[in-house]
């Protein structure tokens, strides 16, 4: 019985030593391929390759952000007309000089800098400003349709008069230097309360551009007073008629 007991302990010790050696060999040979949190990854192993392409699911969820360009967040409406000029006396050079000096002083601000008579701050009827912009997008049939909303307010100015304010709001979408969509809207707001600002929300729901292949579209919304002047087409017709008669 004593020999049997010693033999059992000897066999158990050999089994335990073999298990420890096997475990140590597994850990030392682990190069990170089967890393369950016990060993360190091989620092010399190359990183996994990156895929620069945008996934189709990302493009379907892509909705270009709307931003305001510098100088397009405010729009002022001024009273028409210029200040009355003092009458000049005929043949009096001194009176002429005084009249011109008085006219110049009338068009100068408090700091002495000349003021544009068409943009005199003292002649503001309304001042409009954009306070927020947002958008909503849908992808269908190879096109991206955007609904762009502009929120703002109209504040009565020194020469307030109840009436309608017409604000030139432009909405545009660009892809780099290419203009994909550009529309100028003459949006009207009725203002009647001289003691409070009038809130407004403008929406352009017809912004349709080609489906993007990357997340690199730029959308803009803001006031645009640079309306192109209408060309006189009748002049060109006259020239053609004259050339034909000759």
PDB file of C-alpha atoms in Angstrom:
ATOM      1  CA  UNK A   1       0.000   0.000   0.000  1.00  0.00           C
ATOM      2  CA  UNK A   2       2.869   2.403   0.704  1.00  0.00           C
ATOM      3  CA  UNK A   3       4.406   1.826  -2.727  1.00  0.00           C
ATOM      4  CA  UNK A   4       1.049   2.522  -4.385  1.00  0.00           C
ATOM      5  CA  UNK A   5       0.611   5.804  -2.515  1.00  0.00           C
ATOM      6  CA  UNK A   6       4.088   7.065  -3.463  1.00  0.00           C
ATOM      7  CA  UNK A   7       3.570   6.076  -7.070  1.00  0.00           C
ATOM      8  CA  UNK A   8       0.315   8.080  -7.260  1.00  0.00           C
ATOM      9  CA  UNK A   9       2.037  11.221  -5.963  1.00  0.00           C
ATOM     10  CA  UNK A  10       4.903  10.811  -8.415  1.00  0.00           C
ATOM     11  CA  UNK A  11       2.529  10.483 -11.383  1.00  0.00           C
ATOM     12  CA  UNK A  12       0.483  13.498 -10.282  1.00  0.00           C
ATOM     13  CA  UNK A  13       3.646  15.605  -9.966  1.00  0.00           C
ATOM     14  CA  UNK A  14       4.780  14.692 -13.452  1.00  0.00           C
ATOM     15  CA  UNK A  15       1.376  15.613 -14.882  1.00  0.00           C
ATOM     16  CA  UNK A  16       1.397  19.000 -13.157  1.00  0.00           C
ATOM     17  CA  UNK A  17       4.927  19.770 -14.358  1.00  0.00           C
ATOM     18  CA  UNK A  18       3.997  18.816 -17.930  1.00  0.00           C
ATOM     19  CA  UNK A  19       0.943  21.095 -17.884  1.00  0.00           C
ATOM     20  CA  UNK A  20       3.019  24.074 -16.643  1.00  0.00           C
ATOM     21  CA  UNK A  21       5.670  23.517 -19.341  1.00  0.00           C
ATOM     22  CA  UNK A  22       3.005  23.284 -22.040  1.00  0.00           C
ATOM     23  CA  UNK A  23       1.310  26.453 -20.844  1.00  0.00           C
ATOM     24  CA  UNK A  24       4.616  28.330 -20.763  1.00  0.00           C
ATOM     25  CA  UNK A  25       5.434  27.156 -24.275  1.00  0.00           C
ATOM     26  CA  UNK A  26       2.076  28.360 -25.602  1.00  0.00           C
ATOM     27  CA  UNK A  27       2.480  31.814 -24.082  1.00  0.00           C
ATOM     28  CA  UNK A  28       6.034  32.285 -25.325  1.00  0.00           C
ATOM     29  CA  UNK A  29       5.087  31.314 -28.876  1.00  0.00           C
ATOM     30  CA  UNK A  30       2.015  33.603 -29.076  1.00  0.00           C
ATOM     31  CA  UNK A  31       2.678  36.346 -31.635  1.00  0.00           C
ATOM     32  CA  UNK A  32      -0.685  38.054 -31.237  1.00  0.00           C
ATOM     33  CA  UNK A  33      -2.579  36.062 -33.868  1.00  0.00           C
ATOM     34  CA  UNK A  34      -4.575  34.280 -31.186  1.00  0.00           C
ATOM     35  CA  UNK A  35      -4.576  36.998 -28.563  1.00  0.00           C
ATOM     36  CA  UNK A  36      -7.200  36.511 -25.891  1.00  0.00           C
ATOM     37  CA  UNK A  37      -5.811  39.235 -23.657  1.00  0.00           C
ATOM     38  CA  UNK A  38      -2.961  37.221 -22.107  1.00  0.00           C
ATOM     39  CA  UNK A  39      -0.009  37.958 -24.384  1.00  0.00           C
ATOM     40  CA  UNK A  40       1.386  41.037 -26.146  1.00  0.00           C
ATOM     41  CA  UNK A  41       1.048  41.602 -29.883  1.00  0.00           C
ATOM     42  CA  UNK A  42       4.127  41.610 -32.057  1.00  0.00           C
ATOM     43  CA  UNK A  43       5.210  45.323 -32.309  1.00  0.00           C
ATOM     44  CA  UNK A  44       6.815  44.638 -35.690  1.00  0.00           C
ATOM     45  CA  UNK A  45       3.574  43.334 -37.242  1.00  0.00           C
ATOM     46  CA  UNK A  46       2.222  45.722 -39.961  1.00  0.00           C
ATOM     47  CA  UNK A  47      -1.071  47.546 -39.233  1.00  0.00           C
ATOM     48  CA  UNK A  48      -4.201  46.344 -41.021  1.00  0.00           C
ATOM     49  CA  UNK A  49      -4.833  48.132 -44.363  1.00  0.00           C
ATOM     50  CA  UNK A  50      -7.278  51.072 -44.330  1.00  0.00           C
ATOM     51  CA  UNK A  51     -10.125  51.371 -46.787  1.00  0.00           C
ATOM     52  CA  UNK A  52     -10.430  54.999 -47.996  1.00  0.00           C
ATOM     53  CA  UNK A  53     -13.686  54.366 -49.832  1.00  0.00           C
ATOM     54  CA  UNK A  54     -16.946  55.623 -48.315  1.00  0.00           C
ATOM     55  CA  UNK A  55     -19.450  52.904 -47.629  1.00  0.00           C
ATOM     56  CA  UNK A  56     -22.774  52.955 -49.465  1.00  0.00           C
ATOM     57  CA  UNK A  57     -24.595  53.110 -46.136  1.00  0.00           C
ATOM     58  CA  UNK A  58     -22.615  56.243 -45.212  1.00  0.00           C
ATOM     59  CA  UNK A  59     -23.530  57.949 -48.491  1.00  0.00           C
ATOM     60  CA  UNK A  60     -27.217  57.123 -47.991  1.00  0.00           C
ATOM     61  CA  UNK A  61     -27.043  58.777 -44.561  1.00  0.00           C
ATOM     62  CA  UNK A  62     -24.954  61.746 -45.766  1.00  0.00           C
ATOM     63  CA  UNK A  63     -26.628  65.178 -45.577  1.00  0.00           C
ATOM     64  CA  UNK A  64     -24.364  68.192 -46.336  1.00  0.00           C
ATOM     65  CA  UNK A  65     -24.111  70.747 -43.550  1.00  0.00           C
ATOM     66  CA  UNK A  66     -25.520  74.224 -44.259  1.00  0.00           C
ATOM     67  CA  UNK A  67     -23.279  77.188 -43.432  1.00  0.00           C
ATOM     68  CA  UNK A  68     -23.469  80.977 -43.685  1.00  0.00           C
ATOM     69  CA  UNK A  69     -20.868  82.848 -45.699  1.00  0.00           C
ATOM     70  CA  UNK A  70     -19.270  85.931 -44.151  1.00  0.00           C
ATOM     71  CA  UNK A  71     -21.476  88.994 -44.508  1.00  0.00           C
ATOM     72  CA  UNK A  72     -24.671  87.100 -45.412  1.00  0.00           C
ATOM     73  CA  UNK A  73     -26.298  86.872 -41.974  1.00  0.00           C
ATOM     74  CA  UNK A  74     -27.712  90.441 -41.935  1.00  0.00           C
ATOM     75  CA  UNK A  75     -29.898  92.487 -44.257  1.00  0.00           C
ATOM     76  CA  UNK A  76     -30.999  96.105 -43.772  1.00  0.00           C
ATOM     77  CA  UNK A  77     -33.842  98.000 -45.432  1.00  0.00           C
ATOM     78  CA  UNK A  78     -33.236 101.751 -45.761  1.00  0.00           C
ATOM     79  CA  UNK A  79     -35.554 104.684 -46.354  1.00  0.00           C
ATOM     80  CA  UNK A  80     -35.245 106.120 -49.854  1.00  0.00           C
ATOM     81  CA  UNK A  81     -34.282 109.712 -50.593  1.00  0.00           C
ATOM     82  CA  UNK A  82     -31.310 111.912 -49.774  1.00  0.00           C
ATOM     83  CA  UNK A  83     -30.908 114.897 -47.506  1.00  0.00           C
ATOM     84  CA  UNK A  84     -32.027 118.225 -48.927  1.00  0.00           C
ATOM     85  CA  UNK A  85     -29.166 120.356 -50.136  1.00  0.00           C
ATOM     86  CA  UNK A  86     -29.060 124.037 -49.148  1.00  0.00           C
ATOM     87  CA  UNK A  87     -29.908 126.476 -51.939  1.00  0.00           C
ATOM     88  CA  UNK A  88     -26.993 128.262 -53.513  1.00  0.00           C
ATOM     89  CA  UNK A  89     -26.912 131.944 -54.332  1.00  0.00           C
ATOM     90  CA  UNK A  90     -25.957 132.772 -57.883  1.00  0.00           C
ATOM     91  CA  UNK A  91     -22.606 134.445 -58.388  1.00  0.00           C
ATOM     92  CA  UNK A  92     -21.509 134.112 -54.760  1.00  0.00           C
ATOM     93  CA  UNK A  93     -18.381 131.934 -54.528  1.00  0.00           C
ATOM     94  CA  UNK A  94     -18.368 132.070 -50.728  1.00  0.00           C
ATOM     95  CA  UNK A  95     -21.981 130.923 -50.571  1.00  0.00           C
ATOM     96  CA  UNK A  96     -21.205 128.094 -52.996  1.00  0.00           C
ATOM     97  CA  UNK A  97     -18.327 126.875 -50.814  1.00  0.00           C
ATOM     98  CA  UNK A  98     -20.472 127.055 -47.673  1.00  0.00           C
ATOM     99  CA  UNK A  99     -23.261 125.130 -49.388  1.00  0.00           C
ATOM    100  CA  UNK A 100     -20.901 122.364 -50.472  1.00  0.00           C
ATOM    101  CA  UNK A 101     -19.417 122.147 -46.947  1.00  0.00           C
ATOM    102  CA  UNK A 102     -22.899 121.916 -45.427  1.00  0.00           C
ATOM    103  CA  UNK A 103     -23.875 119.151 -47.867  1.00  0.00           C
ATOM    104  CA  UNK A 104     -20.703 117.197 -47.032  1.00  0.00           C
ATOM    105  CA  UNK A 105     -21.308 117.609 -43.291  1.00  0.00           C
ATOM    106  CA  UNK A 106     -24.887 116.388 -43.703  1.00  0.00           C
ATOM    107  CA  UNK A 107     -23.611 113.150 -45.320  1.00  0.00           C
ATOM    108  CA  UNK A 108     -20.883 112.543 -42.699  1.00  0.00           C
ATOM    109  CA  UNK A 109     -21.264 110.431 -39.581  1.00  0.00           C
ATOM    110  CA  UNK A 110     -20.503 111.350 -35.996  1.00  0.00           C
ATOM    111  CA  UNK A 111     -16.845 110.409 -36.530  1.00  0.00           C
ATOM    112  CA  UNK A 112     -16.551 112.636 -39.605  1.00  0.00           C
ATOM    113  CA  UNK A 113     -16.362 109.701 -42.042  1.00  0.00           C
ATOM    114  CA  UNK A 114     -18.593 110.131 -45.117  1.00  0.00           C
ATOM    115  CA  UNK A 115     -21.772 108.063 -45.013  1.00  0.00           C
ATOM    116  CA  UNK A 116     -23.328 106.399 -48.038  1.00  0.00           C
ATOM    117  CA  UNK A 117     -26.724 108.128 -48.370  1.00  0.00           C
ATOM    118  CA  UNK A 118     -28.243 104.817 -49.460  1.00  0.00           C
ATOM    119  CA  UNK A 119     -26.888 103.009 -46.351  1.00  0.00           C
ATOM    120  CA  UNK A 120     -27.254 105.578 -43.598  1.00  0.00           C
ATOM    121  CA  UNK A 121     -27.766 103.787 -40.217  1.00  0.00           C
ATOM    122  CA  UNK A 122     -30.120 106.581 -39.170  1.00  0.00           C
ATOM    123  CA  UNK A 123     -32.406 105.663 -42.092  1.00  0.00           C
ATOM    124  CA  UNK A 124     -32.842 101.953 -41.365  1.00  0.00           C
ATOM    125  CA  UNK A 125     -36.461 100.833 -41.562  1.00  0.00           C
ATOM    126  CA  UNK A 126     -35.858  97.180 -40.690  1.00  0.00           C
ATOM    127  CA  UNK A 127     -32.852  95.065 -39.806  1.00  0.00           C
ATOM    128  CA  UNK A 128     -33.190  91.357 -40.580  1.00  0.00           C
ATOM    129  CA  UNK A 129     -30.861  88.647 -39.323  1.00  0.00           C
ATOM    130  CA  UNK A 130     -30.524  84.887 -39.724  1.00  0.00           C
ATOM    131  CA  UNK A 131     -30.316  83.062 -36.401  1.00  0.00           C
ATOM    132  CA  UNK A 132     -30.241  79.408 -37.473  1.00  0.00           C
ATOM    133  CA  UNK A 133     -30.077  77.117 -40.514  1.00  0.00           C
ATOM    134  CA  UNK A 134     -30.924  73.439 -40.853  1.00  0.00           C
ATOM    135  CA  UNK A 135     -31.582  70.817 -43.525  1.00  0.00           C
ATOM    136  CA  UNK A 136     -33.163  67.468 -44.290  1.00  0.00           C
ATOM    137  CA  UNK A 137     -32.058  65.017 -47.009  1.00  0.00           C
ATOM    138  CA  UNK A 138     -33.477  62.139 -49.024  1.00  0.00           C
ATOM    139  CA  UNK A 139     -31.614  59.875 -51.479  1.00  0.00           C
ATOM    140  CA  UNK A 140     -33.559  58.463 -54.418  1.00  0.00           C
ATOM    141  CA  UNK A 141     -33.036  57.605 -58.103  1.00  0.00           C
ATOM    142  CA  UNK A 142     -29.433  58.798 -58.192  1.00  0.00           C
ATOM    143  CA  UNK A 143     -30.288  62.223 -56.767  1.00  0.00           C
ATOM    144  CA  UNK A 144     -29.928  63.989 -53.433  1.00  0.00           C
ATOM    145  CA  UNK A 145     -32.926  66.132 -52.491  1.00  0.00           C
ATOM    146  CA  UNK A 146     -32.425  68.669 -49.732  1.00  0.00           C
ATOM    147  CA  UNK A 147     -34.911  70.743 -47.770  1.00  0.00           C
ATOM    148  CA  UNK A 148     -33.026  73.761 -46.409  1.00  0.00           C
ATOM    149  CA  UNK A 149     -34.660  75.946 -43.755  1.00  0.00           C
ATOM    150  CA  UNK A 150     -33.569  79.403 -42.611  1.00  0.00           C
ATOM    151  CA  UNK A 151     -34.840  80.918 -39.335  1.00  0.00           C
ATOM    152  CA  UNK A 152     -34.419  84.557 -38.396  1.00  0.00           C
ATOM    153  CA  UNK A 153     -35.991  87.749 -37.163  1.00  0.00           C
ATOM    154  CA  UNK A 154     -36.804  91.256 -38.381  1.00  0.00           C
ATOM    155  CA  UNK A 155     -36.171  94.146 -35.946  1.00  0.00           C
ATOM    156  CA  UNK A 156     -37.777  97.591 -36.558  1.00  0.00           C
ATOM    157  CA  UNK A 157     -35.278 100.404 -37.168  1.00  0.00           C
ATOM    158  CA  UNK A 158     -35.294 104.176 -36.444  1.00  0.00           C
ATOM    159  CA  UNK A 159     -37.594 104.891 -39.414  1.00  0.00           C
ATOM    160  CA  UNK A 160     -39.944 101.972 -38.848  1.00  0.00           C
ATOM    161  CA  UNK A 161     -43.104 101.887 -40.919  1.00  0.00           C
ATOM    162  CA  UNK A 162     -45.530  98.933 -40.885  1.00  0.00           C
ATOM    163  CA  UNK A 163     -45.357  96.975 -44.102  1.00  0.00           C
ATOM    164  CA  UNK A 164     -43.751  94.115 -46.006  1.00  0.00           C
ATOM    165  CA  UNK A 165     -40.038  93.366 -45.935  1.00  0.00           C
ATOM    166  CA  UNK A 166     -38.608  91.650 -49.026  1.00  0.00           C
ATOM    167  CA  UNK A 167     -35.418  89.769 -48.222  1.00  0.00           C
ATOM    168  CA  UNK A 168     -33.133  88.288 -50.913  1.00  0.00           C
ATOM    169  CA  UNK A 169     -32.225  84.816 -49.605  1.00  0.00           C
ATOM    170  CA  UNK A 170     -29.931  82.655 -51.701  1.00  0.00           C
ATOM    171  CA  UNK A 171     -29.578  78.885 -51.319  1.00  0.00           C
ATOM    172  CA  UNK A 172     -26.668  77.132 -53.041  1.00  0.00           C
ATOM    173  CA  UNK A 173     -24.890  73.775 -53.118  1.00  0.00           C
ATOM    174  CA  UNK A 174     -21.328  73.367 -54.383  1.00  0.00           C
ATOM    175  CA  UNK A 175     -18.964  70.502 -55.091  1.00  0.00           C
ATOM    176  CA  UNK A 176     -15.578  72.138 -54.918  1.00  0.00           C
ATOM    177  CA  UNK A 177     -15.653  74.998 -57.472  1.00  0.00           C
ATOM    178  CA  UNK A 178     -18.682  73.538 -59.284  1.00  0.00           C
ATOM    179  CA  UNK A 179     -22.071  75.094 -58.450  1.00  0.00           C
ATOM    180  CA  UNK A 180     -24.638  72.287 -58.421  1.00  0.00           C
ATOM    181  CA  UNK A 181     -27.599  74.439 -57.311  1.00  0.00           C
ATOM    182  CA  UNK A 182     -28.142  78.174 -56.818  1.00  0.00           C
ATOM    183  CA  UNK A 183     -31.451  79.944 -56.378  1.00  0.00           C
ATOM    184  CA  UNK A 184     -32.220  83.498 -55.208  1.00  0.00           C
ATOM    185  CA  UNK A 185     -35.568  83.846 -53.418  1.00  0.00           C
ATOM    186  CA  UNK A 186     -37.340  87.156 -52.782  1.00  0.00           C
ATOM    187  CA  UNK A 187     -38.888  86.182 -49.454  1.00  0.00           C
ATOM    188  CA  UNK A 188     -41.473  88.514 -47.924  1.00  0.00           C
ATOM    189  CA  UNK A 189     -42.334  89.027 -44.253  1.00  0.00           C
ATOM    190  CA  UNK A 190     -45.129  91.224 -42.923  1.00  0.00           C
ATOM    191  CA  UNK A 191     -43.982  93.463 -40.027  1.00  0.00           C
ATOM    192  CA  UNK A 192     -46.582  95.363 -37.996  1.00  0.00           C
ATOM    193  CA  UNK A 193     -45.330  95.548 -34.397  1.00  0.00           C
ATOM    194  CA  UNK A 194     -42.811  98.381 -33.817  1.00  0.00           C
ATOM    195  CA  UNK A 195     -41.963  97.226 -30.282  1.00  0.00           C
ATOM    196  CA  UNK A 196     -40.894  93.639 -30.946  1.00  0.00           C
ATOM    197  CA  UNK A 197     -38.970  91.519 -33.422  1.00  0.00           C
ATOM    198  CA  UNK A 198     -40.904  89.504 -35.992  1.00  0.00           C
ATOM    199  CA  UNK A 199     -39.789  85.878 -36.311  1.00  0.00           C
ATOM    200  CA  UNK A 200     -39.730  84.096 -39.680  1.00  0.00           C
ATOM    201  CA  UNK A 201     -38.846  80.697 -41.158  1.00  0.00           C
ATOM    202  CA  UNK A 202     -38.018  80.319 -44.848  1.00  0.00           C
ATOM    203  CA  UNK A 203     -37.776  76.890 -46.525  1.00  0.00           C
ATOM    204  CA  UNK A 204     -36.428  75.860 -49.902  1.00  0.00           C
ATOM    205  CA  UNK A 205     -37.675  72.301 -50.449  1.00  0.00           C
ATOM    206  CA  UNK A 206     -36.594  71.999 -54.094  1.00  0.00           C
ATOM    207  CA  UNK A 207     -32.821  71.605 -53.777  1.00  0.00           C
ATOM    208  CA  UNK A 208     -31.992  68.675 -56.074  1.00  0.00           C
ATOM    209  CA  UNK A 209     -28.382  67.728 -56.905  1.00  0.00           C
ATOM    210  CA  UNK A 210     -26.654  64.585 -58.222  1.00  0.00           C
ATOM    211  CA  UNK A 211     -26.060  61.785 -55.756  1.00  0.00           C
ATOM    212  CA  UNK A 212     -22.653  62.407 -54.127  1.00  0.00           C
ATOM    213  CA  UNK A 213     -19.865  59.874 -54.459  1.00  0.00           C
ATOM    214  CA  UNK A 214     -18.098  61.258 -51.374  1.00  0.00           C
ATOM    215  CA  UNK A 215     -18.974  63.383 -48.359  1.00  0.00           C
ATOM    216  CA  UNK A 216     -17.641  66.600 -49.884  1.00  0.00           C
ATOM    217  CA  UNK A 217     -20.666  68.759 -50.792  1.00  0.00           C
ATOM    218  CA  UNK A 218     -21.015  72.295 -49.352  1.00  0.00           C
ATOM    219  CA  UNK A 219     -24.446  73.889 -48.815  1.00  0.00           C
ATOM    220  CA  UNK A 220     -24.931  77.619 -48.198  1.00  0.00           C
ATOM    221  CA  UNK A 221     -27.826  79.881 -47.234  1.00  0.00           C
ATOM    222  CA  UNK A 222     -27.855  83.618 -46.569  1.00  0.00           C
ATOM    223  CA  UNK A 223     -28.780  87.090 -47.763  1.00  0.00           C
ATOM    224  CA  UNK A 224     -27.550  88.062 -51.216  1.00  0.00           C
ATOM    225  CA  UNK A 225     -28.041  91.659 -52.364  1.00  0.00           C
ATOM    226  CA  UNK A 226     -25.856  91.256 -55.457  1.00  0.00           C
ATOM    227  CA  UNK A 227     -28.696  90.580 -57.861  1.00  0.00           C
ATOM    228  CA  UNK A 228     -27.490  90.594 -61.487  1.00  0.00           C
ATOM    229  CA  UNK A 229     -28.805  93.572 -63.457  1.00  0.00           C
ATOM    230  CA  UNK A 230     -31.246  92.793 -66.237  1.00  0.00           C
ATOM    231  CA  UNK A 231     -29.721  93.074 -69.687  1.00  0.00           C
ATOM    232  CA  UNK A 232     -31.372  95.124 -72.432  1.00  0.00           C
ATOM    233  CA  UNK A 233     -31.992  92.599 -75.204  1.00  0.00           C
ATOM    234  CA  UNK A 234     -33.521  95.233 -77.501  1.00  0.00           C
ATOM    235  CA  UNK A 235     -30.081  96.746 -78.212  1.00  0.00           C
ATOM    236  CA  UNK A 236     -28.809  93.494 -79.620  1.00  0.00           C
ATOM    237  CA  UNK A 237     -31.868  93.214 -81.843  1.00  0.00           C
ATOM    238  CA  UNK A 238     -31.313  96.712 -83.223  1.00  0.00           C
ATOM    239  CA  UNK A 239     -27.706  95.887 -84.103  1.00  0.00           C
ATOM    240  CA  UNK A 240     -28.754  92.745 -85.934  1.00  0.00           C
ATOM    241  CA  UNK A 241     -31.394  94.668 -87.881  1.00  0.00           C
ATOM    242  CA  UNK A 242     -28.921  97.358 -88.868  1.00  0.00           C
ATOM    243  CA  UNK A 243     -26.399  94.763 -89.995  1.00  0.00           C
ATOM    244  CA  UNK A 244     -29.072  93.043 -92.067  1.00  0.00           C
ATOM    245  CA  UNK A 245     -30.077  96.256 -93.852  1.00  0.00           C
ATOM    246  CA  UNK A 246     -26.452  97.006 -94.725  1.00  0.00           C
TER     247      UNK A 246
END
